mmCIF file of C-alpha atoms in Angstrom:
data_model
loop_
_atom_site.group_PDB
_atom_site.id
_atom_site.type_symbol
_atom_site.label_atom_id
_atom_site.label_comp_id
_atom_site.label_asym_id
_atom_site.label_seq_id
_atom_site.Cartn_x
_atom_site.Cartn_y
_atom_site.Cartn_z
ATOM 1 C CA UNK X 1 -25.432 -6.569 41.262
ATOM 2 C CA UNK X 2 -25.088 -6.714 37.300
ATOM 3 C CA UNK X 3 -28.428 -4.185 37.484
ATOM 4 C CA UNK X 4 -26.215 -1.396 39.178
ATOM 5 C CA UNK X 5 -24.223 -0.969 36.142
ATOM 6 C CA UNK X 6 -26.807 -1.073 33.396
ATOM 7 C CA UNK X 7 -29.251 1.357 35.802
ATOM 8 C CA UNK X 8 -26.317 4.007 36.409
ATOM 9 C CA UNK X 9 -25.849 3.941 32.407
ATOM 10 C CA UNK X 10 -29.377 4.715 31.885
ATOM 11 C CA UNK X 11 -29.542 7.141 34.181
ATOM 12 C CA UNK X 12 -26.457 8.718 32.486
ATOM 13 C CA UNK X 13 -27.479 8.616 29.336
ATOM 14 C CA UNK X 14 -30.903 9.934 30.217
ATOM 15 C CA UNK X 15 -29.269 12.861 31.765
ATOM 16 C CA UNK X 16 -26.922 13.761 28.828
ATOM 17 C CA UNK X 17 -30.139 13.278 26.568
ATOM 18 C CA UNK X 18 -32.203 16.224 28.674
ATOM 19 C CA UNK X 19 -28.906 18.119 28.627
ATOM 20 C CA UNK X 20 -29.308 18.641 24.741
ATOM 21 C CA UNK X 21 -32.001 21.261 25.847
ATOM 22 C CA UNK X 22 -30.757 24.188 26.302
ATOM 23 C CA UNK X 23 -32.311 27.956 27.670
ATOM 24 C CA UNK X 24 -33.260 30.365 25.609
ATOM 25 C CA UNK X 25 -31.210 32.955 24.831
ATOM 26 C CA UNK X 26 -32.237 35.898 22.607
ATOM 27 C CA UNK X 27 -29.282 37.815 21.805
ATOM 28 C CA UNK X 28 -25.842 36.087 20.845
ATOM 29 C CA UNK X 29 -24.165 39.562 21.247
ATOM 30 C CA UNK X 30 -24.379 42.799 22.728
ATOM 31 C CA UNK X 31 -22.613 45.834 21.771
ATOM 32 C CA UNK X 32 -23.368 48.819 24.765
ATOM 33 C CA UNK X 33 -20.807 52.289 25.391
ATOM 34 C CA UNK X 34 -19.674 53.072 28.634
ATOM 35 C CA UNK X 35 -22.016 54.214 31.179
ATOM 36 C CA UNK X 36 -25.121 52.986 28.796
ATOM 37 C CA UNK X 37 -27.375 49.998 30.509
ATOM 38 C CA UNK X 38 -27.358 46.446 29.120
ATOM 39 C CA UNK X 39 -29.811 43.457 29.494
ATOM 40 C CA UNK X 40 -29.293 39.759 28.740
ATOM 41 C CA UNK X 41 -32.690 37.253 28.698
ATOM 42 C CA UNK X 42 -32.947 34.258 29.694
ATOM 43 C CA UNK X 43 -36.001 32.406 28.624
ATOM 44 C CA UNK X 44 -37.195 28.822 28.985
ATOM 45 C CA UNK X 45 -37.621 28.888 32.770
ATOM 46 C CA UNK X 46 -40.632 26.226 32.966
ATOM 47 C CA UNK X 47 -37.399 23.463 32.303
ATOM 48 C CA UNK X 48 -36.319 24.610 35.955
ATOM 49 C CA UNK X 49 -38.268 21.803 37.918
ATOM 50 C CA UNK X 50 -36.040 21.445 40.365
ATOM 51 C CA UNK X 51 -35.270 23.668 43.201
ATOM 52 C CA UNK X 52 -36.399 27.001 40.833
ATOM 53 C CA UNK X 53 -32.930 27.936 41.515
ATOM 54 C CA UNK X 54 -31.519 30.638 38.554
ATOM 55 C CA UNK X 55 -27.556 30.892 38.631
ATOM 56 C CA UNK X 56 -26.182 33.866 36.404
ATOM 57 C CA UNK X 57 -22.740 33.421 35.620
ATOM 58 C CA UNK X 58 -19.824 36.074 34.159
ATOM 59 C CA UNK X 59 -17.487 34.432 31.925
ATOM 60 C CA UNK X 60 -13.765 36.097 31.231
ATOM 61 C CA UNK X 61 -10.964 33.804 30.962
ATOM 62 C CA UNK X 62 -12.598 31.791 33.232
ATOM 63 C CA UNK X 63 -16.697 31.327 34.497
ATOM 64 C CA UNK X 64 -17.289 33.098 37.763
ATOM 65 C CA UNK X 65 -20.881 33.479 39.390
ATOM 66 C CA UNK X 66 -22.741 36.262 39.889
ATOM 67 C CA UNK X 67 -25.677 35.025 41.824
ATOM 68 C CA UNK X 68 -28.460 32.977 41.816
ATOM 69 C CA UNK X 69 -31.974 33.675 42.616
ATOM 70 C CA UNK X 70 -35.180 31.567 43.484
ATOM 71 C CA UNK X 71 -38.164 31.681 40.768
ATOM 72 C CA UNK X 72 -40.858 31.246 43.218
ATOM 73 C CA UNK X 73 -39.821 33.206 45.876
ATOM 74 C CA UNK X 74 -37.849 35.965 44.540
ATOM 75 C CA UNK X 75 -35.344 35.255 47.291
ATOM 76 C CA UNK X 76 -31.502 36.184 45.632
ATOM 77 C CA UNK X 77 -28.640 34.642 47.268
ATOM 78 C CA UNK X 78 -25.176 36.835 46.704
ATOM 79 C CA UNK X 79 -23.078 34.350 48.558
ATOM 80 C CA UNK X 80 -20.294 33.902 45.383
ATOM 81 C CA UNK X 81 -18.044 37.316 46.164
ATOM 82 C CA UNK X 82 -17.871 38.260 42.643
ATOM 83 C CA UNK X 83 -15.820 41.635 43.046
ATOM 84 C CA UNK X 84 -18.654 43.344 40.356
ATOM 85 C CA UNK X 85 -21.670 42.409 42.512
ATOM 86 C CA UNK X 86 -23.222 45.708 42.716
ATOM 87 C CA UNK X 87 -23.202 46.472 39.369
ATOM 88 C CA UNK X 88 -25.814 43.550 38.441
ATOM 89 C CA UNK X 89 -29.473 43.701 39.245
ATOM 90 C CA UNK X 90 -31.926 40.765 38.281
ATOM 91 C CA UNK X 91 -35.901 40.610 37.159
ATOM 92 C CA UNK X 92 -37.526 37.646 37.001
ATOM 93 C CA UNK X 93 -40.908 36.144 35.401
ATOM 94 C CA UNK X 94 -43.069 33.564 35.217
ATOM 95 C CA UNK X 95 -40.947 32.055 32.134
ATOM 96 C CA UNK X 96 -38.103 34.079 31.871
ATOM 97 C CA UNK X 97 -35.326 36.147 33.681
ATOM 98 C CA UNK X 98 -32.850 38.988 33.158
ATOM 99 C CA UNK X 99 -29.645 40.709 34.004
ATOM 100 C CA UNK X 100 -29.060 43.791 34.182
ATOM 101 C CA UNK X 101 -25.858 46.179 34.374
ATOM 102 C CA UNK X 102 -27.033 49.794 35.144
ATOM 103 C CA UNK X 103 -23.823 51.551 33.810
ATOM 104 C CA UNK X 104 -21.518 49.378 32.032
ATOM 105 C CA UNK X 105 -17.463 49.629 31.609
ATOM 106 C CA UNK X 106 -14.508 48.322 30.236
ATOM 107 C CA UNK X 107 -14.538 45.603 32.854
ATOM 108 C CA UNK X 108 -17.992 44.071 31.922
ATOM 109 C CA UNK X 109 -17.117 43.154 28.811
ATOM 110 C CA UNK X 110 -16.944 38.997 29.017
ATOM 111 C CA UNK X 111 -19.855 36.319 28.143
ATOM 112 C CA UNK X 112 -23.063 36.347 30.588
ATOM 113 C CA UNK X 113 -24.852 32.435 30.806
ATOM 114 C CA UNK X 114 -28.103 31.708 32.359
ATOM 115 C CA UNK X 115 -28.361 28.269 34.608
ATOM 116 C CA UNK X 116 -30.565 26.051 36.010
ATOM 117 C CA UNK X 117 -31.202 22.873 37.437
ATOM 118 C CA UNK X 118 -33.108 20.223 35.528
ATOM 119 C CA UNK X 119 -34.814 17.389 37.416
ATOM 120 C CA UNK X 120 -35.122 13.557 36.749
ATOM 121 C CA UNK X 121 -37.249 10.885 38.293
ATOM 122 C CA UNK X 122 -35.393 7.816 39.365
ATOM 123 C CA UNK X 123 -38.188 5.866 40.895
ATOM 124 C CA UNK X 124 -37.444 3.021 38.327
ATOM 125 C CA UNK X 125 -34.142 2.580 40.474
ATOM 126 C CA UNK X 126 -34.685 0.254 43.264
ATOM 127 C CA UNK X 127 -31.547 -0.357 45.642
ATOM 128 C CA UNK X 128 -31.116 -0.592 49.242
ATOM 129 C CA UNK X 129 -30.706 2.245 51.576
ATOM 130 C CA UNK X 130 -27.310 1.641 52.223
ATOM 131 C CA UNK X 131 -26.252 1.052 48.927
ATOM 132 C CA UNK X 132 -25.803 4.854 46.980
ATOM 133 C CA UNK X 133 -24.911 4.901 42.877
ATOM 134 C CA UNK X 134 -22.802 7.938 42.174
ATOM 135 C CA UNK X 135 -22.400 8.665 38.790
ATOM 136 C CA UNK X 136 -21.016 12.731 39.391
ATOM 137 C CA UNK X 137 -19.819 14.148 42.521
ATOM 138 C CA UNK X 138 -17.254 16.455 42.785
ATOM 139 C CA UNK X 139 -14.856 16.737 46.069
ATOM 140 C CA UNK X 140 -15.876 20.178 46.297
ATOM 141 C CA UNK X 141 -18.649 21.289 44.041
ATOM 142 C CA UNK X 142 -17.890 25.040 44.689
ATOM 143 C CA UNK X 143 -15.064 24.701 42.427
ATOM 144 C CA UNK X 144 -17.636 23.992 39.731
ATOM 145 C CA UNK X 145 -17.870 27.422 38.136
ATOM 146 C CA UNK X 146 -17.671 28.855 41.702
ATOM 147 C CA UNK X 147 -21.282 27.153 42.573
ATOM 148 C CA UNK X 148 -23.024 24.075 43.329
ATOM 149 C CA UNK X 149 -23.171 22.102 39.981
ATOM 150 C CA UNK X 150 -22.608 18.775 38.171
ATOM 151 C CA UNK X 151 -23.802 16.826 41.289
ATOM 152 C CA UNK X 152 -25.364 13.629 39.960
ATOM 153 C CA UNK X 153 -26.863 11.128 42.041
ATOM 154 C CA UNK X 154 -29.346 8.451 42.739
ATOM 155 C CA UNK X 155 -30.185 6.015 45.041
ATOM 156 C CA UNK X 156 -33.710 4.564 46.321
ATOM 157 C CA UNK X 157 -36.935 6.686 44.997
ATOM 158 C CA UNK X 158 -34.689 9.582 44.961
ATOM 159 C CA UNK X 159 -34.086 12.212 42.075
ATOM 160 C CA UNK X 160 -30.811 13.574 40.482
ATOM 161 C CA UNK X 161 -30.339 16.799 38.997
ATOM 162 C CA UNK X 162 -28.022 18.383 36.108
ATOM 163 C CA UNK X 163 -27.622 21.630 35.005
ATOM 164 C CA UNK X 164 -29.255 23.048 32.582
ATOM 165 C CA UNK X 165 -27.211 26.454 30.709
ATOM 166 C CA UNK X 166 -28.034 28.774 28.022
ATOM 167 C CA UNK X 167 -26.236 29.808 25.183
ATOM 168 C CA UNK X 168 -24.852 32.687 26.544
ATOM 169 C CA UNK X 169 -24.350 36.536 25.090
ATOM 170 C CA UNK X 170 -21.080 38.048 24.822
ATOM 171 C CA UNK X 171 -20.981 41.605 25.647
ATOM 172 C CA UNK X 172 -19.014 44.109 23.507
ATOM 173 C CA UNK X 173 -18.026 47.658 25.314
ATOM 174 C CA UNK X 174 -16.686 49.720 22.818
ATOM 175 C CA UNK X 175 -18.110 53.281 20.372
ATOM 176 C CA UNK X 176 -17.297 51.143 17.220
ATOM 177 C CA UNK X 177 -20.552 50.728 15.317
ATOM 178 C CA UNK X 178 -22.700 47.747 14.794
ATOM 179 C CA UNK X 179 -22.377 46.876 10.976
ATOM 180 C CA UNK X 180 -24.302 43.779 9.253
ATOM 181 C CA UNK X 181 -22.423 40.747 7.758
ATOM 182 C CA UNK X 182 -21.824 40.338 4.126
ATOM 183 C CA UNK X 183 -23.120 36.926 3.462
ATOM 184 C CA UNK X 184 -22.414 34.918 0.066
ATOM 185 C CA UNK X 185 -23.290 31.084 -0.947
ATOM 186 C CA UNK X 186 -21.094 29.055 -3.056
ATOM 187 C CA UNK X 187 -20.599 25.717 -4.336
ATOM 188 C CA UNK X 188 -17.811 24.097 -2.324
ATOM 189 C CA UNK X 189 -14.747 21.318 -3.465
ATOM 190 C CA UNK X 190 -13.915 18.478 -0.921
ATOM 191 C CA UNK X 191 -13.327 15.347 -0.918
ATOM 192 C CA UNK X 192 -16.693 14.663 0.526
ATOM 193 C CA UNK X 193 -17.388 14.593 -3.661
ATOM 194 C CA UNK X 194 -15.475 11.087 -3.502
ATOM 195 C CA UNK X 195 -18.064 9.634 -0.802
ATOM 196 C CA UNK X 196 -21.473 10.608 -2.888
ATOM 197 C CA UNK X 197 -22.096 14.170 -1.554
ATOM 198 C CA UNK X 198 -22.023 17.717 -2.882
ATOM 199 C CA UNK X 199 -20.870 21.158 -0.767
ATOM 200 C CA UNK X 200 -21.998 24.480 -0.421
ATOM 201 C CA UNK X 201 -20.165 26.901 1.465
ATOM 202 C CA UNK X 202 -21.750 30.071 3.508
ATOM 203 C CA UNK X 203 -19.653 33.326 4.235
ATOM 204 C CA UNK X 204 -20.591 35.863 6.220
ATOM 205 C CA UNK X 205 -17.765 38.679 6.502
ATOM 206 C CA UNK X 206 -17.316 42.639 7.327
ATOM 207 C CA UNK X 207 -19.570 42.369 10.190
ATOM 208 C CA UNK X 208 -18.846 43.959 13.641
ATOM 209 C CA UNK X 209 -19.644 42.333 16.101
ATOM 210 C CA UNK X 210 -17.685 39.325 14.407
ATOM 211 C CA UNK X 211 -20.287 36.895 16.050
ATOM 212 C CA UNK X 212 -22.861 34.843 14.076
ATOM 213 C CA UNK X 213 -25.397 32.084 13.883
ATOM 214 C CA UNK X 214 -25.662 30.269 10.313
ATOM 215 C CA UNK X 215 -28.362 28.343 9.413
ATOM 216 C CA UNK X 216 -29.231 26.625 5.869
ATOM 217 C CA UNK X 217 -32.958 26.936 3.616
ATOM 218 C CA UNK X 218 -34.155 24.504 1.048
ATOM 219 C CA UNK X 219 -35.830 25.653 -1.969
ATOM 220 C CA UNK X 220 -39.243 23.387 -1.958
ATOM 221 C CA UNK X 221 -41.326 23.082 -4.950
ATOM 222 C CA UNK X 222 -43.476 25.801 -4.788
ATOM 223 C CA UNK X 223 -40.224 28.304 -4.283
ATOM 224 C CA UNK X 224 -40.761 28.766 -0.761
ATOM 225 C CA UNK X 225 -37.797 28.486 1.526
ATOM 226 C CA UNK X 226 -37.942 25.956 4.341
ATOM 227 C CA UNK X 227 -35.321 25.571 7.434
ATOM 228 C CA UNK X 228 -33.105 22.416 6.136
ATOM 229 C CA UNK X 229 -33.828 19.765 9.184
ATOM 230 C CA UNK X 230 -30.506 18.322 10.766
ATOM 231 C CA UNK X 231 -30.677 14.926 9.419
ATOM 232 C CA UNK X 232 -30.255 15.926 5.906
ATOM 233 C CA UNK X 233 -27.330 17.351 6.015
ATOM 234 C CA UNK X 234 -23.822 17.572 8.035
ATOM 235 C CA UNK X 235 -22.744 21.473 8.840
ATOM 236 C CA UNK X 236 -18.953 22.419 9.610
ATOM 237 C CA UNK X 237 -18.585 25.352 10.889
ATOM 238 C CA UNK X 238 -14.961 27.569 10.795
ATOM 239 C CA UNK X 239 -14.574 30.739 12.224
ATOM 240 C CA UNK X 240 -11.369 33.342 12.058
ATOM 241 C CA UNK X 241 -11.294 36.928 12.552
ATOM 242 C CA UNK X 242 -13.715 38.876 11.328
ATOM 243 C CA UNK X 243 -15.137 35.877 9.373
ATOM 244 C CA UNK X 244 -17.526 32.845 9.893
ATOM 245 C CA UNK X 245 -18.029 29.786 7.201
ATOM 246 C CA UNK X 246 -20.335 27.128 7.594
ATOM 247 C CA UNK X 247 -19.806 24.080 5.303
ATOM 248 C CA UNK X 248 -23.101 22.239 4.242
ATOM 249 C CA UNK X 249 -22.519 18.356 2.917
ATOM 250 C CA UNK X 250 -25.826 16.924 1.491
ATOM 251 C CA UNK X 251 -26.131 13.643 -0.017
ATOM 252 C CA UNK X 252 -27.285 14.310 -3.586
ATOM 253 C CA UNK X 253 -30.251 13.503 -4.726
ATOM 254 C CA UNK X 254 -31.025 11.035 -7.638
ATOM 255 C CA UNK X 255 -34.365 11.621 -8.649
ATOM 256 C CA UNK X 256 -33.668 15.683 -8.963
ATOM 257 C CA UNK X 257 -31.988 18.649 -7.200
ATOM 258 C CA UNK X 258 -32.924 21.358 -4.671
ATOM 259 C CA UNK X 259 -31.438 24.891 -4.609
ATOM 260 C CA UNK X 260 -30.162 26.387 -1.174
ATOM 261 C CA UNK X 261 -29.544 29.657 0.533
ATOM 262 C CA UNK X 262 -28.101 30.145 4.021
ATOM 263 C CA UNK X 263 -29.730 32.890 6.654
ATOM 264 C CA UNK X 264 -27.199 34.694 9.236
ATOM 265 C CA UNK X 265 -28.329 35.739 12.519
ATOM 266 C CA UNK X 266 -26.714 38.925 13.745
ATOM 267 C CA UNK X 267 -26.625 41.602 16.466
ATOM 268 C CA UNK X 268 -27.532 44.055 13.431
ATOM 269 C CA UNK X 269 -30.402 41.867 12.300
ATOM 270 C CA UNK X 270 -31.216 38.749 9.883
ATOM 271 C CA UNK X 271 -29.203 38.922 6.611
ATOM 272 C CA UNK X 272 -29.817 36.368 3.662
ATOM 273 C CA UNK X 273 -27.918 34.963 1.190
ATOM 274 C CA UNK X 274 -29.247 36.872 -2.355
ATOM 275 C CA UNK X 275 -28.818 34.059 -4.557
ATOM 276 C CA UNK X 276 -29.783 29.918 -4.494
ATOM 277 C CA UNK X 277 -27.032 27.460 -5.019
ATOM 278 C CA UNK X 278 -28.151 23.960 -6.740
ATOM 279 C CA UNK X 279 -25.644 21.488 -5.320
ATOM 280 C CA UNK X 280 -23.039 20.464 -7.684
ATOM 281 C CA UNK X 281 -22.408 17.105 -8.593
ATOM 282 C CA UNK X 282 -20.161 15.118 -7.405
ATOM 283 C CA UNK X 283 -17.478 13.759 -9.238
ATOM 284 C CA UNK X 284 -17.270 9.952 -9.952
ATOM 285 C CA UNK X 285 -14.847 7.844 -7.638
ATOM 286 C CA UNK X 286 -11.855 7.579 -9.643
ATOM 287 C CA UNK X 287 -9.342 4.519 -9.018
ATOM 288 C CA UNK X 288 -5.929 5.528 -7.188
ATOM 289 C CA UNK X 289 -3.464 6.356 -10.152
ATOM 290 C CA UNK X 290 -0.737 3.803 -10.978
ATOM 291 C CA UNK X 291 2.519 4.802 -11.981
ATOM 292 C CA UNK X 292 3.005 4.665 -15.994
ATOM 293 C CA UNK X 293 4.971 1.091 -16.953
ATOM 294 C CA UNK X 294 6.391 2.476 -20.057
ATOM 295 C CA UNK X 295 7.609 5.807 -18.277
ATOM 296 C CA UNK X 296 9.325 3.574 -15.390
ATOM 297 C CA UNK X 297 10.881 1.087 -18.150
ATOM 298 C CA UNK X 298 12.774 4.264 -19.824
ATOM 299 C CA UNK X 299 14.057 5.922 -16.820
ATOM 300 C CA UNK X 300 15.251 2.600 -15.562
ATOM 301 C CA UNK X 301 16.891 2.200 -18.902
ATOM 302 C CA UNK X 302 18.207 5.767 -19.096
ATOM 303 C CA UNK X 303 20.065 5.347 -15.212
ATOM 304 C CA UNK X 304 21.398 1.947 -16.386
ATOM 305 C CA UNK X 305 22.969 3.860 -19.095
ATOM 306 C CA UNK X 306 24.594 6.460 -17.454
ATOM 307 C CA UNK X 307 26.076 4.322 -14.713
ATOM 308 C CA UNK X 308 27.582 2.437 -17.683
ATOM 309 C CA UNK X 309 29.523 5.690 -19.138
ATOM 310 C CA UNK X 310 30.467 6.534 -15.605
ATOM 311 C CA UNK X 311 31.990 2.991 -14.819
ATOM 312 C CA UNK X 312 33.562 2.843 -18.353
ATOM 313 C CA UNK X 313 34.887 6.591 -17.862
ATOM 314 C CA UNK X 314 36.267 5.184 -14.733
ATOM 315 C CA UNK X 315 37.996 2.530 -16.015
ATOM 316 C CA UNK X 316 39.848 4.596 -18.897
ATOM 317 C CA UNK X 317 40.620 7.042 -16.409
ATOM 318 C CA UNK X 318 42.755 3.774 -14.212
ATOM 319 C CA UNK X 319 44.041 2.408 -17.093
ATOM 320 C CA UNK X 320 45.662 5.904 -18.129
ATOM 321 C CA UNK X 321 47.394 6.176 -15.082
ATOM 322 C CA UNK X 322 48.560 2.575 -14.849
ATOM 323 C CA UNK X 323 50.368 3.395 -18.245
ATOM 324 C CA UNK X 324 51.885 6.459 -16.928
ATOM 325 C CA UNK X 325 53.152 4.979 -14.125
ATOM 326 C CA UNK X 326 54.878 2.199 -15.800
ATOM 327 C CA UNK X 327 56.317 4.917 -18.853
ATOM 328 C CA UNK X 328 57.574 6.903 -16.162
ATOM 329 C CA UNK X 329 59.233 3.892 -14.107
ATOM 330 C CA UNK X 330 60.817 2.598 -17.107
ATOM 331 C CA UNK X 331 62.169 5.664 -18.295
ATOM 332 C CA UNK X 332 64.155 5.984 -14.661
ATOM 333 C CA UNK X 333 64.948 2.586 -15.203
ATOM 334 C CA UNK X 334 66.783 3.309 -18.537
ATOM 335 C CA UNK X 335 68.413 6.807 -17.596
ATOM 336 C CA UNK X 336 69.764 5.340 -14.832
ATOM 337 C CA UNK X 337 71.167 2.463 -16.959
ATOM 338 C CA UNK X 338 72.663 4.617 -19.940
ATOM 339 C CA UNK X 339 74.967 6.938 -17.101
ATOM 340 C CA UNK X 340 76.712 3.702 -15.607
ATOM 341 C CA UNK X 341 78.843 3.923 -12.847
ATOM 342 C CA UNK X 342 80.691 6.968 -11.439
ATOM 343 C CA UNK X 343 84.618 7.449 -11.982
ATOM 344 C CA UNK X 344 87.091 9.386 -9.281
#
């Protein structure tokens, strides 16, 4: 029984590892006018080796299907009542498939994802009939983006299935004008400097729409630039209106430097960074700062002294009216004395 376990976290964690391939998805945005047509790709279709089931979906505040149709037979299944059915037409390919809007309006602007089903073998899983692992299964799976999704099972010499989405397109309706990003490369402070790195930061602005992909170049020796790979350096990436920044912490280099640029992917087209950045060094790791003896010394000396005036002020200030009292008591005292008794 301690097999179960261990074989339902393999199979988990050999589903999450095929989920890191995604669809591919040519356009990150689309900017159309009213009653113009619109198309949105969706390539990568030989990872569908399942049921060759493609699920479009329509995402506003919330993800709603559209349809899904069959790769090998062409058969489209409209079972999802999305209230914008008719507007949508789909083609599909031996490796690829698109949707289509005819004459788009106000109400199609929203994010459009390609889905599919990937398929697993689970042969190496060998339990008893009766006995079924479930590792995801929803109550209801239609309340899974309104289809049947993230159902994710196993049990003897059967398969499991997850699904498999693109990175969607997000469709702008409006007559404002598509204008390229502004992109600059600078040399970035953090406190990443403290741990043995260096920062460059990469800004794209002015750009409509305000959607981008950033990716980072190395300078190699013969002045070529080459796509950085992922495991040499971290990327952040912050994005606010009308702006996108990607942070890029490298460990530097001992035995030399490299220059880099950053490239921006855009509905207007590929815009580069004009100028290289050589990573600037980091500063050394300084120890925390201690507070300065002599400087604590005096200002303990100089409080010391002023609660001495103040108790010495107070003092004075007592004895003053101690004497008053007692000049003013005696004086009674002796006025009182000097008129003596009253005579009828």
């Amino acid at each position: 029984m301690l097999f179960l376990p261990a074989a339902a976290l393999c199979c988990l964690c050999s589903a999450l590892a095929a989920m890191a391939t995604q669809l591919r998805v040519d356009d990150l945005t689309l900017t159309s006018r009213e009653g113009q047509s619109v198309s949105f790709s969706c390539g990568g279709m030989d990872l569908c080796n399942n049921s060759g089931k493609v699920y479009w979906f329509q995402k506003k505040e919330t993800f709603k299907a559209i349809f899904y149709i069959n790769k090998n037979t062409k058969e489209l299944k409209e079972d999802f009542n999305h209230p914008q059915l008719e507007d949508f037409s789909v083609q599909i390919t031996e490796n690829s498939c698109e949707l289509k809007i005819d004459q788009v309006t106000l109400n199609h602007s929203a994010s459009y994802f390609c889905c599919c089903y990937i398929k697993v073998s689970t042969s190496v899983f060998h339990v008893a009939d009766s006995e079924k692992l479930n590792i995801i299964r929803p109550e209801n799976s239609r309340q899974v983006f309104g289809a049947v999704f993230l159902t994710v099972w196993m049990s003897d010499g059967r398969t499991y299935g997850h699904p498999l989405f693109g990175s969607g397109t997000k469709l702008y309706v409006t007559d404002e004008k598509v204008v390229k990003p502004v992109v600059s490369v600078y040399p970035a402070a953090s406190r990443a400097h403290l741990e043995g790195k260096s920062s460059l930061l990469c800004l794209a602005s002015d750009m409509f729409p305000p959607l981008v992909q950033i990716s980072w170049k190395r300078q190699k020796k013969d002045g070529d630039l080459e796509d950085l790979p992922p495991v040499e350096g971290e990327q952040l990436e912050l994005r606010e209106s009308g702006r996108t920044a990607s942070i890029l912490l490298v460990h530097r280099q001992e035995n030399g430097s490299s220059k880099y640029s950053c490239s921006v992917q855009h509905e207007g087209g590929r815009v580069e960074a004009q100028t290289l950045q050589e990573l600037p060094a980091p500063a050394a790791s300084c120890p925390p700062e201690r507070p300065d003896l002599a400087a604590l010394q005096q200002a303990d000396l100089s409080f010391q002294s002023q609660c001495r005036v103040k108790l010495l002020c107070l003092l004075y200030t007592v004895l003053i009216v101690k004497s008053l009292v007692y000049c003013c008591g005696l004086s009674l005292l002796m006025m009182l004395r000097t008129k003596g008794p009253s005579t009828i």
